[in-house]
XYZ file of C-alpha atoms in Angstrom:
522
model
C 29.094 -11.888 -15.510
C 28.597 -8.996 -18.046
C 29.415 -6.320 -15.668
C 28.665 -3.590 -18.736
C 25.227 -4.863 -19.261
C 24.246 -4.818 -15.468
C 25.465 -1.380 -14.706
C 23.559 0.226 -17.998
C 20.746 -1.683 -17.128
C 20.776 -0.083 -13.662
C 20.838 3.428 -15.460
C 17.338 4.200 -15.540
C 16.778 2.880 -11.568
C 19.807 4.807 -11.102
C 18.226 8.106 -12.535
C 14.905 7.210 -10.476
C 16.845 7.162 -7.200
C 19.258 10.285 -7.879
C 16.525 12.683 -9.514
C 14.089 12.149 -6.444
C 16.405 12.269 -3.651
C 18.891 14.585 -4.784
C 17.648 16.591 -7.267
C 13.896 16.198 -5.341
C 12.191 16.159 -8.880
C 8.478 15.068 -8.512
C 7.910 11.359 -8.564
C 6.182 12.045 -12.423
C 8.975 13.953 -13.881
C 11.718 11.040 -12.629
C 9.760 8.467 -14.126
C 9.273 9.975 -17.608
C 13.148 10.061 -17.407
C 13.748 6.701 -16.788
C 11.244 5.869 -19.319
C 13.026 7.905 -22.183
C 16.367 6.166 -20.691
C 15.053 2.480 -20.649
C 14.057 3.442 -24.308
C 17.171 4.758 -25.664
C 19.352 1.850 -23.829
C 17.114 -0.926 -25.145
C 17.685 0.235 -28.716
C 21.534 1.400 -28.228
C 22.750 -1.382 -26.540
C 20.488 -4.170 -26.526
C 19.411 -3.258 -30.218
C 15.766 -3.923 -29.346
C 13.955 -2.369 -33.090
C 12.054 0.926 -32.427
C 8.957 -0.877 -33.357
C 9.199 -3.653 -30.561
C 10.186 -0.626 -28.281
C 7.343 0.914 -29.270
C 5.082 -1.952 -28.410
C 6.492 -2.746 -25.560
C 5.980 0.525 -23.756
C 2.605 1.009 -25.318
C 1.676 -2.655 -23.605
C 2.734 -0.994 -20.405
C 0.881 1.925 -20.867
C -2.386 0.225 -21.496
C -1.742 -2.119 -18.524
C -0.996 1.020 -16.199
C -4.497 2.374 -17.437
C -6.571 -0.461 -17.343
C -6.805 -1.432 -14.495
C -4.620 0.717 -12.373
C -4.932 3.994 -12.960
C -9.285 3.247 -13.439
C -9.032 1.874 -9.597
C -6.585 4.432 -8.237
C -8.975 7.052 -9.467
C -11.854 5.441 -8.439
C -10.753 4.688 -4.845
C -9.661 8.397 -4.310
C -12.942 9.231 -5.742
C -14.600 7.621 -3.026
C -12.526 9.270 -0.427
C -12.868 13.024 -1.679
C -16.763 12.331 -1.599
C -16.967 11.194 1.367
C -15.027 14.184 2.760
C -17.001 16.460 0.987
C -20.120 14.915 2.636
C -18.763 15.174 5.817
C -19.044 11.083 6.045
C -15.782 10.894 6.745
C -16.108 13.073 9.915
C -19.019 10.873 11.015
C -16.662 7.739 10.750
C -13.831 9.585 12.696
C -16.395 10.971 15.323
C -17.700 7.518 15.648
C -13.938 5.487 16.158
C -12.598 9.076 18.437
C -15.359 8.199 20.760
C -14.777 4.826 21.784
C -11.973 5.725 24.108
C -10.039 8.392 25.964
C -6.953 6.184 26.400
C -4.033 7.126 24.008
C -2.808 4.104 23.753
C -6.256 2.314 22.248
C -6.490 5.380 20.466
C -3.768 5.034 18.436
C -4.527 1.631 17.716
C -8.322 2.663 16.557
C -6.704 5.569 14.434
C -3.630 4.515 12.859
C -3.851 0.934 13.046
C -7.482 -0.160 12.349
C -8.988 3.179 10.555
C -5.729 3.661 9.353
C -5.269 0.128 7.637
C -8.881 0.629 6.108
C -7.999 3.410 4.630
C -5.305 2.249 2.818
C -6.923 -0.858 1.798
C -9.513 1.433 0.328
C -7.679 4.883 -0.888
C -4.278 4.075 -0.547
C -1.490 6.922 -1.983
C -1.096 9.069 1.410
C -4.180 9.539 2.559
C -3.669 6.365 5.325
C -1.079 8.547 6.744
C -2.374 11.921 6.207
C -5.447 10.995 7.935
C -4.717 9.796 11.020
C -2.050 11.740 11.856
C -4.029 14.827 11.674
C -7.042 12.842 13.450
C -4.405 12.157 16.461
C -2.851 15.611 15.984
C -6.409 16.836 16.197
C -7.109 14.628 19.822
C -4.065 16.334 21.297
C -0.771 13.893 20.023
C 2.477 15.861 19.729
C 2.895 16.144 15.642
C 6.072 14.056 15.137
C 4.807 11.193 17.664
C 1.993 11.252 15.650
C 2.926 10.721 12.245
C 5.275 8.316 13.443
C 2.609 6.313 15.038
C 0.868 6.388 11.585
C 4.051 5.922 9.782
C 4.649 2.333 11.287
C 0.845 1.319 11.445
C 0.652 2.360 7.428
C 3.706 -0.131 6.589
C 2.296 -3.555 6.708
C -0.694 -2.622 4.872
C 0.663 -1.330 2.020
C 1.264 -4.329 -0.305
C -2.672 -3.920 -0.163
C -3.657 -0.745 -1.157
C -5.858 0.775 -2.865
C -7.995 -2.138 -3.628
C -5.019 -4.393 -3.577
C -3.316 -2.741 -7.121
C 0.190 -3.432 -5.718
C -0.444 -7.058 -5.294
C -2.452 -7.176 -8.580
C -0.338 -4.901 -10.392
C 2.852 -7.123 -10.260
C 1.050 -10.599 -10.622
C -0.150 -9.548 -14.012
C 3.756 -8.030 -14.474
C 5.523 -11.488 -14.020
C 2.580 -14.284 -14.728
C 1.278 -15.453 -11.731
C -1.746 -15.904 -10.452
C -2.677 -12.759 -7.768
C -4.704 -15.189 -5.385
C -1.908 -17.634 -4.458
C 0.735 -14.786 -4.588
C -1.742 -12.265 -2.060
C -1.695 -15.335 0.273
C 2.060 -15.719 0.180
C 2.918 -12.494 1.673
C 0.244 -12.619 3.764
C 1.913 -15.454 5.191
C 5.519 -13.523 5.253
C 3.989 -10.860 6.385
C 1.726 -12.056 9.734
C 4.332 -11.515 12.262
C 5.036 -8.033 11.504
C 0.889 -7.596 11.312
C 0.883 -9.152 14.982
C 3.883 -7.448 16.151
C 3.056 -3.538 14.794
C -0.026 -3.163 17.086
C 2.196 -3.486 20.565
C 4.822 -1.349 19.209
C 1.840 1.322 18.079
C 0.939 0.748 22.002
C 4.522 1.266 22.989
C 5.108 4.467 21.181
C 1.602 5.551 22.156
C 2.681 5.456 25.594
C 5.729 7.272 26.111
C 4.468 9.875 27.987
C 5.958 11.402 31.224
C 4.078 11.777 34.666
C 5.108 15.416 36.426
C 8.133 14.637 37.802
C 9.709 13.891 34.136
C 9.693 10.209 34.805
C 8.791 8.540 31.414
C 6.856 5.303 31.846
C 8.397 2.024 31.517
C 7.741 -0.285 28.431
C 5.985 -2.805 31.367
C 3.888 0.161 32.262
C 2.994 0.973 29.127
C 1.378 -2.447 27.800
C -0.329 -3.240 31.079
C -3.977 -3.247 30.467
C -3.897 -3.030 26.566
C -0.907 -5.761 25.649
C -3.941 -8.410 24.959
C -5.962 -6.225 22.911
C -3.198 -5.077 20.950
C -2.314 -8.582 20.137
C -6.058 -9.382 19.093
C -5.859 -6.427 17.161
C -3.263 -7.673 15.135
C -4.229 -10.996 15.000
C -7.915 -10.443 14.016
C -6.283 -8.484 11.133
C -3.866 -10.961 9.929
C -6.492 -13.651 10.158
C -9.239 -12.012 8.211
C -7.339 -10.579 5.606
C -5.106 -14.028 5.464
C -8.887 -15.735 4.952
C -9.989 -13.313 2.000
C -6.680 -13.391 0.369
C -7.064 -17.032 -0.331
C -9.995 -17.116 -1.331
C -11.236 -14.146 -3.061
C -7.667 -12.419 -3.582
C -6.048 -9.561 -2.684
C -8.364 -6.367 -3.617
C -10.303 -6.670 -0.368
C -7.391 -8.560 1.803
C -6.577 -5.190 3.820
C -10.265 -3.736 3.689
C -11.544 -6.579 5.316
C -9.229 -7.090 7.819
C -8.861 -3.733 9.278
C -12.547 -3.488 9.742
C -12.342 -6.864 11.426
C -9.824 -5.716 13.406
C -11.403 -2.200 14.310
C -14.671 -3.851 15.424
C -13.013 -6.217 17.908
C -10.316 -3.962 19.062
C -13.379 -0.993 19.596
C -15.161 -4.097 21.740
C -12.722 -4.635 23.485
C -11.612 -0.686 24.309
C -15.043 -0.140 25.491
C -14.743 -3.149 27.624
C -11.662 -2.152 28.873
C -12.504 1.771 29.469
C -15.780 0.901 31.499
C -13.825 -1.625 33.589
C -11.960 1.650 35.312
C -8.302 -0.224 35.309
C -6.792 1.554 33.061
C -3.605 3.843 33.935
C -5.222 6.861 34.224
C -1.989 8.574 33.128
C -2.786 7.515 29.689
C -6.170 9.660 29.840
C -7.363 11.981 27.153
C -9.703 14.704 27.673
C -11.679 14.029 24.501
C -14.187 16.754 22.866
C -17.807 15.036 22.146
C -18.140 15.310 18.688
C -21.900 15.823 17.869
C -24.657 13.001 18.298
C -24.451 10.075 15.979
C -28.081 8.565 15.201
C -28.145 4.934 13.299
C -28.882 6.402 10.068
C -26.214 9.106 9.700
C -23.881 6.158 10.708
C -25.089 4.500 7.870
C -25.112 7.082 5.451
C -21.737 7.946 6.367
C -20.551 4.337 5.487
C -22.448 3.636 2.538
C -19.985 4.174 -0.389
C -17.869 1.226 0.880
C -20.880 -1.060 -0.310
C -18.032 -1.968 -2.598
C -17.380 -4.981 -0.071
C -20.715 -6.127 -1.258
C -19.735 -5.519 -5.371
C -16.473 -7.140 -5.165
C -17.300 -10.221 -3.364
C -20.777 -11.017 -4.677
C -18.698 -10.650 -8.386
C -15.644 -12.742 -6.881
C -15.067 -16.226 -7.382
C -17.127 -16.833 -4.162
C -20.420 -16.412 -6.313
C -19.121 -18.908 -9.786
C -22.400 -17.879 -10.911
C -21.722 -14.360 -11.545
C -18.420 -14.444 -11.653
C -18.786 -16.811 -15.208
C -21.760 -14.619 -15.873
C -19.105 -11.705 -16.198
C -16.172 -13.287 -17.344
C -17.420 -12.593 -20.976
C -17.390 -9.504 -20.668
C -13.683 -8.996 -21.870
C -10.814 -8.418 -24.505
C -7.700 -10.499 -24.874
C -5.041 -8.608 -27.256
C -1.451 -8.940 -28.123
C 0.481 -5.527 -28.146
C 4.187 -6.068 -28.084
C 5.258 -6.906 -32.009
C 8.116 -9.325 -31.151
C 8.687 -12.259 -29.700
C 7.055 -14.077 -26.841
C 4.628 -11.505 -26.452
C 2.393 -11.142 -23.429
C -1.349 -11.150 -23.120
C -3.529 -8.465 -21.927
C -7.323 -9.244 -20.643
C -9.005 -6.227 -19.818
C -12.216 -6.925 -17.968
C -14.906 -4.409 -19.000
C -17.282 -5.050 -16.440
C -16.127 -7.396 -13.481
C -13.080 -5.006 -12.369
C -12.246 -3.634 -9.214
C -12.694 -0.042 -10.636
C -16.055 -0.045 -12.206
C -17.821 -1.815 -8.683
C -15.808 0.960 -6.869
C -17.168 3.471 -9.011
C -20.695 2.360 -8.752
C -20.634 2.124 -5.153
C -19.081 5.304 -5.107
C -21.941 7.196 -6.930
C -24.882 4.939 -4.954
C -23.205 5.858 -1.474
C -22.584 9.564 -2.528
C -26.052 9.720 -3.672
C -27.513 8.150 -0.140
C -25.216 10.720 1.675
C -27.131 13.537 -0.628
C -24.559 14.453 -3.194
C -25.819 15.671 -6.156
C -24.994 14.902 -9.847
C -22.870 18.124 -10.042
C -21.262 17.345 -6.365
C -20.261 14.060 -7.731
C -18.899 15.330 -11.121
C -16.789 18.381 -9.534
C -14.862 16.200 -7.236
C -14.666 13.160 -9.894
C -13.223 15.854 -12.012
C -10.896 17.470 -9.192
C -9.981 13.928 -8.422
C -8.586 13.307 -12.391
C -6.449 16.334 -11.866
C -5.092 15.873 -8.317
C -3.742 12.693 -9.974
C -2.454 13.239 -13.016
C 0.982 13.147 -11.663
C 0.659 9.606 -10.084
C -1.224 8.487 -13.227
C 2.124 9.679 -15.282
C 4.199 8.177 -12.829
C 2.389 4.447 -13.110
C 2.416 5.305 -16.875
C 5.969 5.868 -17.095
C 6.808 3.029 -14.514
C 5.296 0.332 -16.319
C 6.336 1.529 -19.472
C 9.968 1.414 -18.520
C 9.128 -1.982 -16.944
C 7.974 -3.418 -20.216
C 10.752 -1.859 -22.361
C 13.466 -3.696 -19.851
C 11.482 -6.597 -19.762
C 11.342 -7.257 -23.540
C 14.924 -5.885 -24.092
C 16.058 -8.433 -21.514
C 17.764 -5.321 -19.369
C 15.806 -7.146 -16.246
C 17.413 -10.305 -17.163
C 20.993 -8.698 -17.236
C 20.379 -7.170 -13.410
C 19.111 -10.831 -12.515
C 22.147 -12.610 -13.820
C 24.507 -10.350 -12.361
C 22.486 -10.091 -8.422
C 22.229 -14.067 -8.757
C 26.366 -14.657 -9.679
C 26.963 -12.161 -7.025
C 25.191 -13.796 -4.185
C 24.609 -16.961 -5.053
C 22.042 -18.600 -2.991
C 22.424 -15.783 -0.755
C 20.162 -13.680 -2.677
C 17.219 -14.146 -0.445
C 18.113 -12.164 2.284
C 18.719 -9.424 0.041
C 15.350 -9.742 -1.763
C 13.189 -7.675 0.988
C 15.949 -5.077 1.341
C 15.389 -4.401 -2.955
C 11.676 -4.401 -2.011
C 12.317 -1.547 0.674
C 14.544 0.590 -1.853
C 12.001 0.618 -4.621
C 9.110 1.705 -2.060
C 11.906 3.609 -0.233
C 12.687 6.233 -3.118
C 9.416 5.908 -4.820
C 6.609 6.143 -2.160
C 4.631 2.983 -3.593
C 4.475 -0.246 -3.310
C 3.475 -0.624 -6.650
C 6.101 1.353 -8.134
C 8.137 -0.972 -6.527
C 6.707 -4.035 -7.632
C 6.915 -2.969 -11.558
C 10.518 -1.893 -10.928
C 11.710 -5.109 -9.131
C 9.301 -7.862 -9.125
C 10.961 -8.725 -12.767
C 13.705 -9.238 -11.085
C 12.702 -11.085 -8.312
C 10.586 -13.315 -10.576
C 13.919 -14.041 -12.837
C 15.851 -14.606 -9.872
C 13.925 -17.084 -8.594
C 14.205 -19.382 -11.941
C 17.717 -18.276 -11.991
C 17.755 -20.553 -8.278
C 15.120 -23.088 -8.449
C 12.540 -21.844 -5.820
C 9.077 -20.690 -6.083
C 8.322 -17.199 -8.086
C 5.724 -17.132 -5.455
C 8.170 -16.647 -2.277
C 10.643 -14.911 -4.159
C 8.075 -11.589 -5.600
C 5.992 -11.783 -2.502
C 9.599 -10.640 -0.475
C 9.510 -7.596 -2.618
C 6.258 -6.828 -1.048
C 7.189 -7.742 2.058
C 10.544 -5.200 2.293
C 8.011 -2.454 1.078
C 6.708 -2.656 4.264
C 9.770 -1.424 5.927
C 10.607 1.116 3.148
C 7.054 2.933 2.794
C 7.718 3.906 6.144
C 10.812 5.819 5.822
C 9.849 7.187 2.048
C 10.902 10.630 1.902
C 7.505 11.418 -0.076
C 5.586 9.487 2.990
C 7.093 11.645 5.625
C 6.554 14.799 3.978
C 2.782 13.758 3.676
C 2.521 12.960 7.268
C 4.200 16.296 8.231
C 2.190 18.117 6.003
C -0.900 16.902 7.858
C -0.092 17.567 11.039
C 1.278 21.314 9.617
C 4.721 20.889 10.875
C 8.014 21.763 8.984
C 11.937 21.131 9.135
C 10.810 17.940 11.065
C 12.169 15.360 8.684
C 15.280 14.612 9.914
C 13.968 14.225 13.777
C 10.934 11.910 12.317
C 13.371 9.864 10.006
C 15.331 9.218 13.169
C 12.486 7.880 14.814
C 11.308 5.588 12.675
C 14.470 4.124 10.773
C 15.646 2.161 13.705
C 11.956 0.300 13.579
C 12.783 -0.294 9.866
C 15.886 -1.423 10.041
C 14.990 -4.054 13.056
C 12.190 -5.120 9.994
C 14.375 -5.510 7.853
C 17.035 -7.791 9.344
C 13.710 -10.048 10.619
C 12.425 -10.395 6.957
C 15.868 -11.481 5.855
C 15.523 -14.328 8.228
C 12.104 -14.871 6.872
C 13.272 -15.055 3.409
C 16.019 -17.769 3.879
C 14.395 -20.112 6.487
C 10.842 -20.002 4.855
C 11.981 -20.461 1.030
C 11.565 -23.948 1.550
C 7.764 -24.284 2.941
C 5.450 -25.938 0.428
C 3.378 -22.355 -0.441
């Protein structure tokens, strides 16, 4: 074990996790620094030649642009129209009024609208959202972001048009289909599970003589639909994983999810047996007509795009495939191969459905370029962060810096290392806020480890994923968004408290995932 190489190779992670959470430098200004770092140690100690350091970080960069940062922009795009349309209030008047239970409610908001918004935007906004939709319908704050802070976990491996997923597939080599359906399959219980503890949380109100009610208490009436809420998701998105991949995994199922679980609220609020101790008093919002509804939803025609362009459709999906550039960046050995796809790309069809739905919802040309352009700047800083990311990424790559952390995490635990595979996942999205930071920091090594131990690459980088689950939900960064939202300050601490036991219990459950599932033929 070359303890030397393992602890410089940690420098740059090192530098990641001490500038953000002690120092509280913005993500963009950590990640340049571990970038310069990863540089200077490749050609210091690893005597990597300035050339091939060069390349290697200039392969990341173009990766991190094309097509990651042209989908990130894209799907935020498509948000900030919509808001400054007003569709987006149509779509929250429309889930509000289903019903005035608080414990449906939350599963409308932060589960189903929640999970569709971070299959479609991603970076905040399916926390920001709902929180201040919920804040809005009379939630406390903190009970309200944490509701959205554990219904925004599971999701996230998703986001944004499934980047995360896509991002680190490309990274280590394997094919994003097969690896989207893996931690699908890791993931289902907790996608089951989350629903009834939304319900739980949801519920813990107190009747007027203090008496809080009782977990019993709380699911009666709603246990089943909570269940079918997280089912329906898991299956739907399990079903377009497979077989068209991971950008519309999350989209898909949430809206799946959302239209049975609004069934069966209405079902259950005209029925009359509901506790009426969960009762809202809801404001009407104003009177929705079929075509507004439709307006208001027509920029997510991207559903249509992507899957009519996926491999569903061979047709046009060969048709397309042409349309693309294989190059060679890095100028030493065993170099990788980039494809960028010109046309058939998540980011173009999200872009054209973007300006088709904006124009139906009667943006004009100059709405449409001032927010695309306000959308560029808002983020610059995340596009320098996935920059720098998988820059540093490729630089330790190449050097073989992700090799030395392997070899030294596989000696250590042996065939151990497993259980501690989520628990890396949950530190990178932990001190980061992404799941795609994440995955370029530590799928490497996740990938190497599982060579290093003879199981499947597959299992191994899909329980990187899967700990992101638990650690996007106690991110620093992701709290402070969800605060922000519901205007609330010097409530960290209190909402870290709440939601790190939930995290924790996560944690310890996907560590028993990860050892007695390595062995299933996925």
């Amino acid at each position: 074990m070359d303890v030397a190489a393992f602890l410089l190779a940690l420098v740059p992670i090192i530098w990641l996790v001490v500038m953000l959470l002690c120092f509280k430098w913005p993500a963009w200004k950590a990640a340049i620094g571990s970038f310069a770092l990863s540089c200077v140690l490749a050609f210091a100690w690893w005597h990597l030649p300035v050339a091939q350091i060069a390349t290697a970080a200039l392969e990341g960069f173009l990766m991190a642009l094309w097509p990651i940062v042209l989908v990130i922009i894209a799907a935020v795009f498509t948000y900030n129209l919509c808001v400054r349309t007003g569709a987006m209030d149509v779509i929250g008047n429309m889930i509000t009024s289903i019903s005035s239970d608080r414990r449906l409610l939350a599963l409308l908001v932060a589960w189903c609208f929640g999970g569709f918004m971070e299959g479609m935007a991603g970076f905040g906004t399916a926390v920001a959202i709902p929180a201040g939709m919920l804040a809005g319908l009379g939630f406390e704050a903190v009970p309200a972001v944490l509701i959205c802070l554990l219904a925004n976990g599971v999701p996230t491996p998703y986001g944004s048009i499934g980047i995360p997923t896509v991002s680190v597939a490309d990274l280590v080599g394997l094919d994003s289909l097969h690896l989207a359906t893996v931690q699908l399959v890791q993931l289902a219980p907790f996608f089951v599970a989350m629903p009834l503890l939304i319900v739980l949380v949801a519920g813990r109100v107190s009747d007027d003589h203090g008496n809080v009610a009782s977990v019993g208490e709380r699911l009666h009436g709603v246990a089943g639909i909570a269940l079918l809420s997280g089912a329906s998701f898991a299956g739907a998105a399990l079903v377009v994983a497979m077989f068209v991949g991971p950008e519309l995994a999350v989209v898909v199922g949430s809206i799946v999810s959302l239209t049975l679980t609004a069934a069966l609220a209405m079902r259950a609020e005209k029925s009359g047996h509901l506790d009426a101790r969960f009762h809202m008093n809801i404001e009407a919002g104003e009177q929705l007509t079929v075509k507004s509804a439709l307006s208001a939803w027509s920029c997510f025609l991207i559903f249509v795009l992507l899957l009519g362009t996926s491999n569903l459709v061979p047709a046009v999906h060969a048709a397309l495939a042409p349309f693309a550039s294989h190059v060679q960046v890095y100028c030493g050995e065993n170099p990788g191969t980039l494809t960028f796809s010109w046309v058939n790309t998540p980011g173009v069809w999200i872009f054209l459905a973007a300006f088709v739905g904006g124009a139906i919802q009667g943006a004009s040309p100059r709405m449409m370029g001032e927010v695309l352009a306000a959308t560029v700047k808002q983020m610059m800083p995340t596009v320098i962060t996935m920059l720098s990311v998988l820059g540093c990424a490729k630089v330790m790559g190449y050097a073989g810096m992700i090799s030395s952390i392997s070899a030294f995490c596989i000696a250590a635990a042996g065939g151990l290392y497993p259980i501690l595979a989520p628990w890396i996942g949950a530190v990178g999205a932990f001190v980061t806020g992404s799941g795609t930071s994440s995955g370029m920091l530590f799928g490497p090594i996740q990938s190497q480890a599982a060579t290093a131990l003879g199981v499947s690459d597959y299992w191994m980088v899909a329980l990187n994923a899967l700990g992101v689950a638990a650690g996007k939900m106690i991110s620093p960064q992701t709290l402070a968004i969800g605060l922000a939202a519901v205007h609330v300050r010097g409530k960290d601490a209190e909402l870290l408290g709440a939601v790190l036991p939930h995290a924790a219990g996560m944690l310890v459950l996907m560590s028993a995932i990860a050892m007695l599932g390595q062995g299933l033929p996925l």
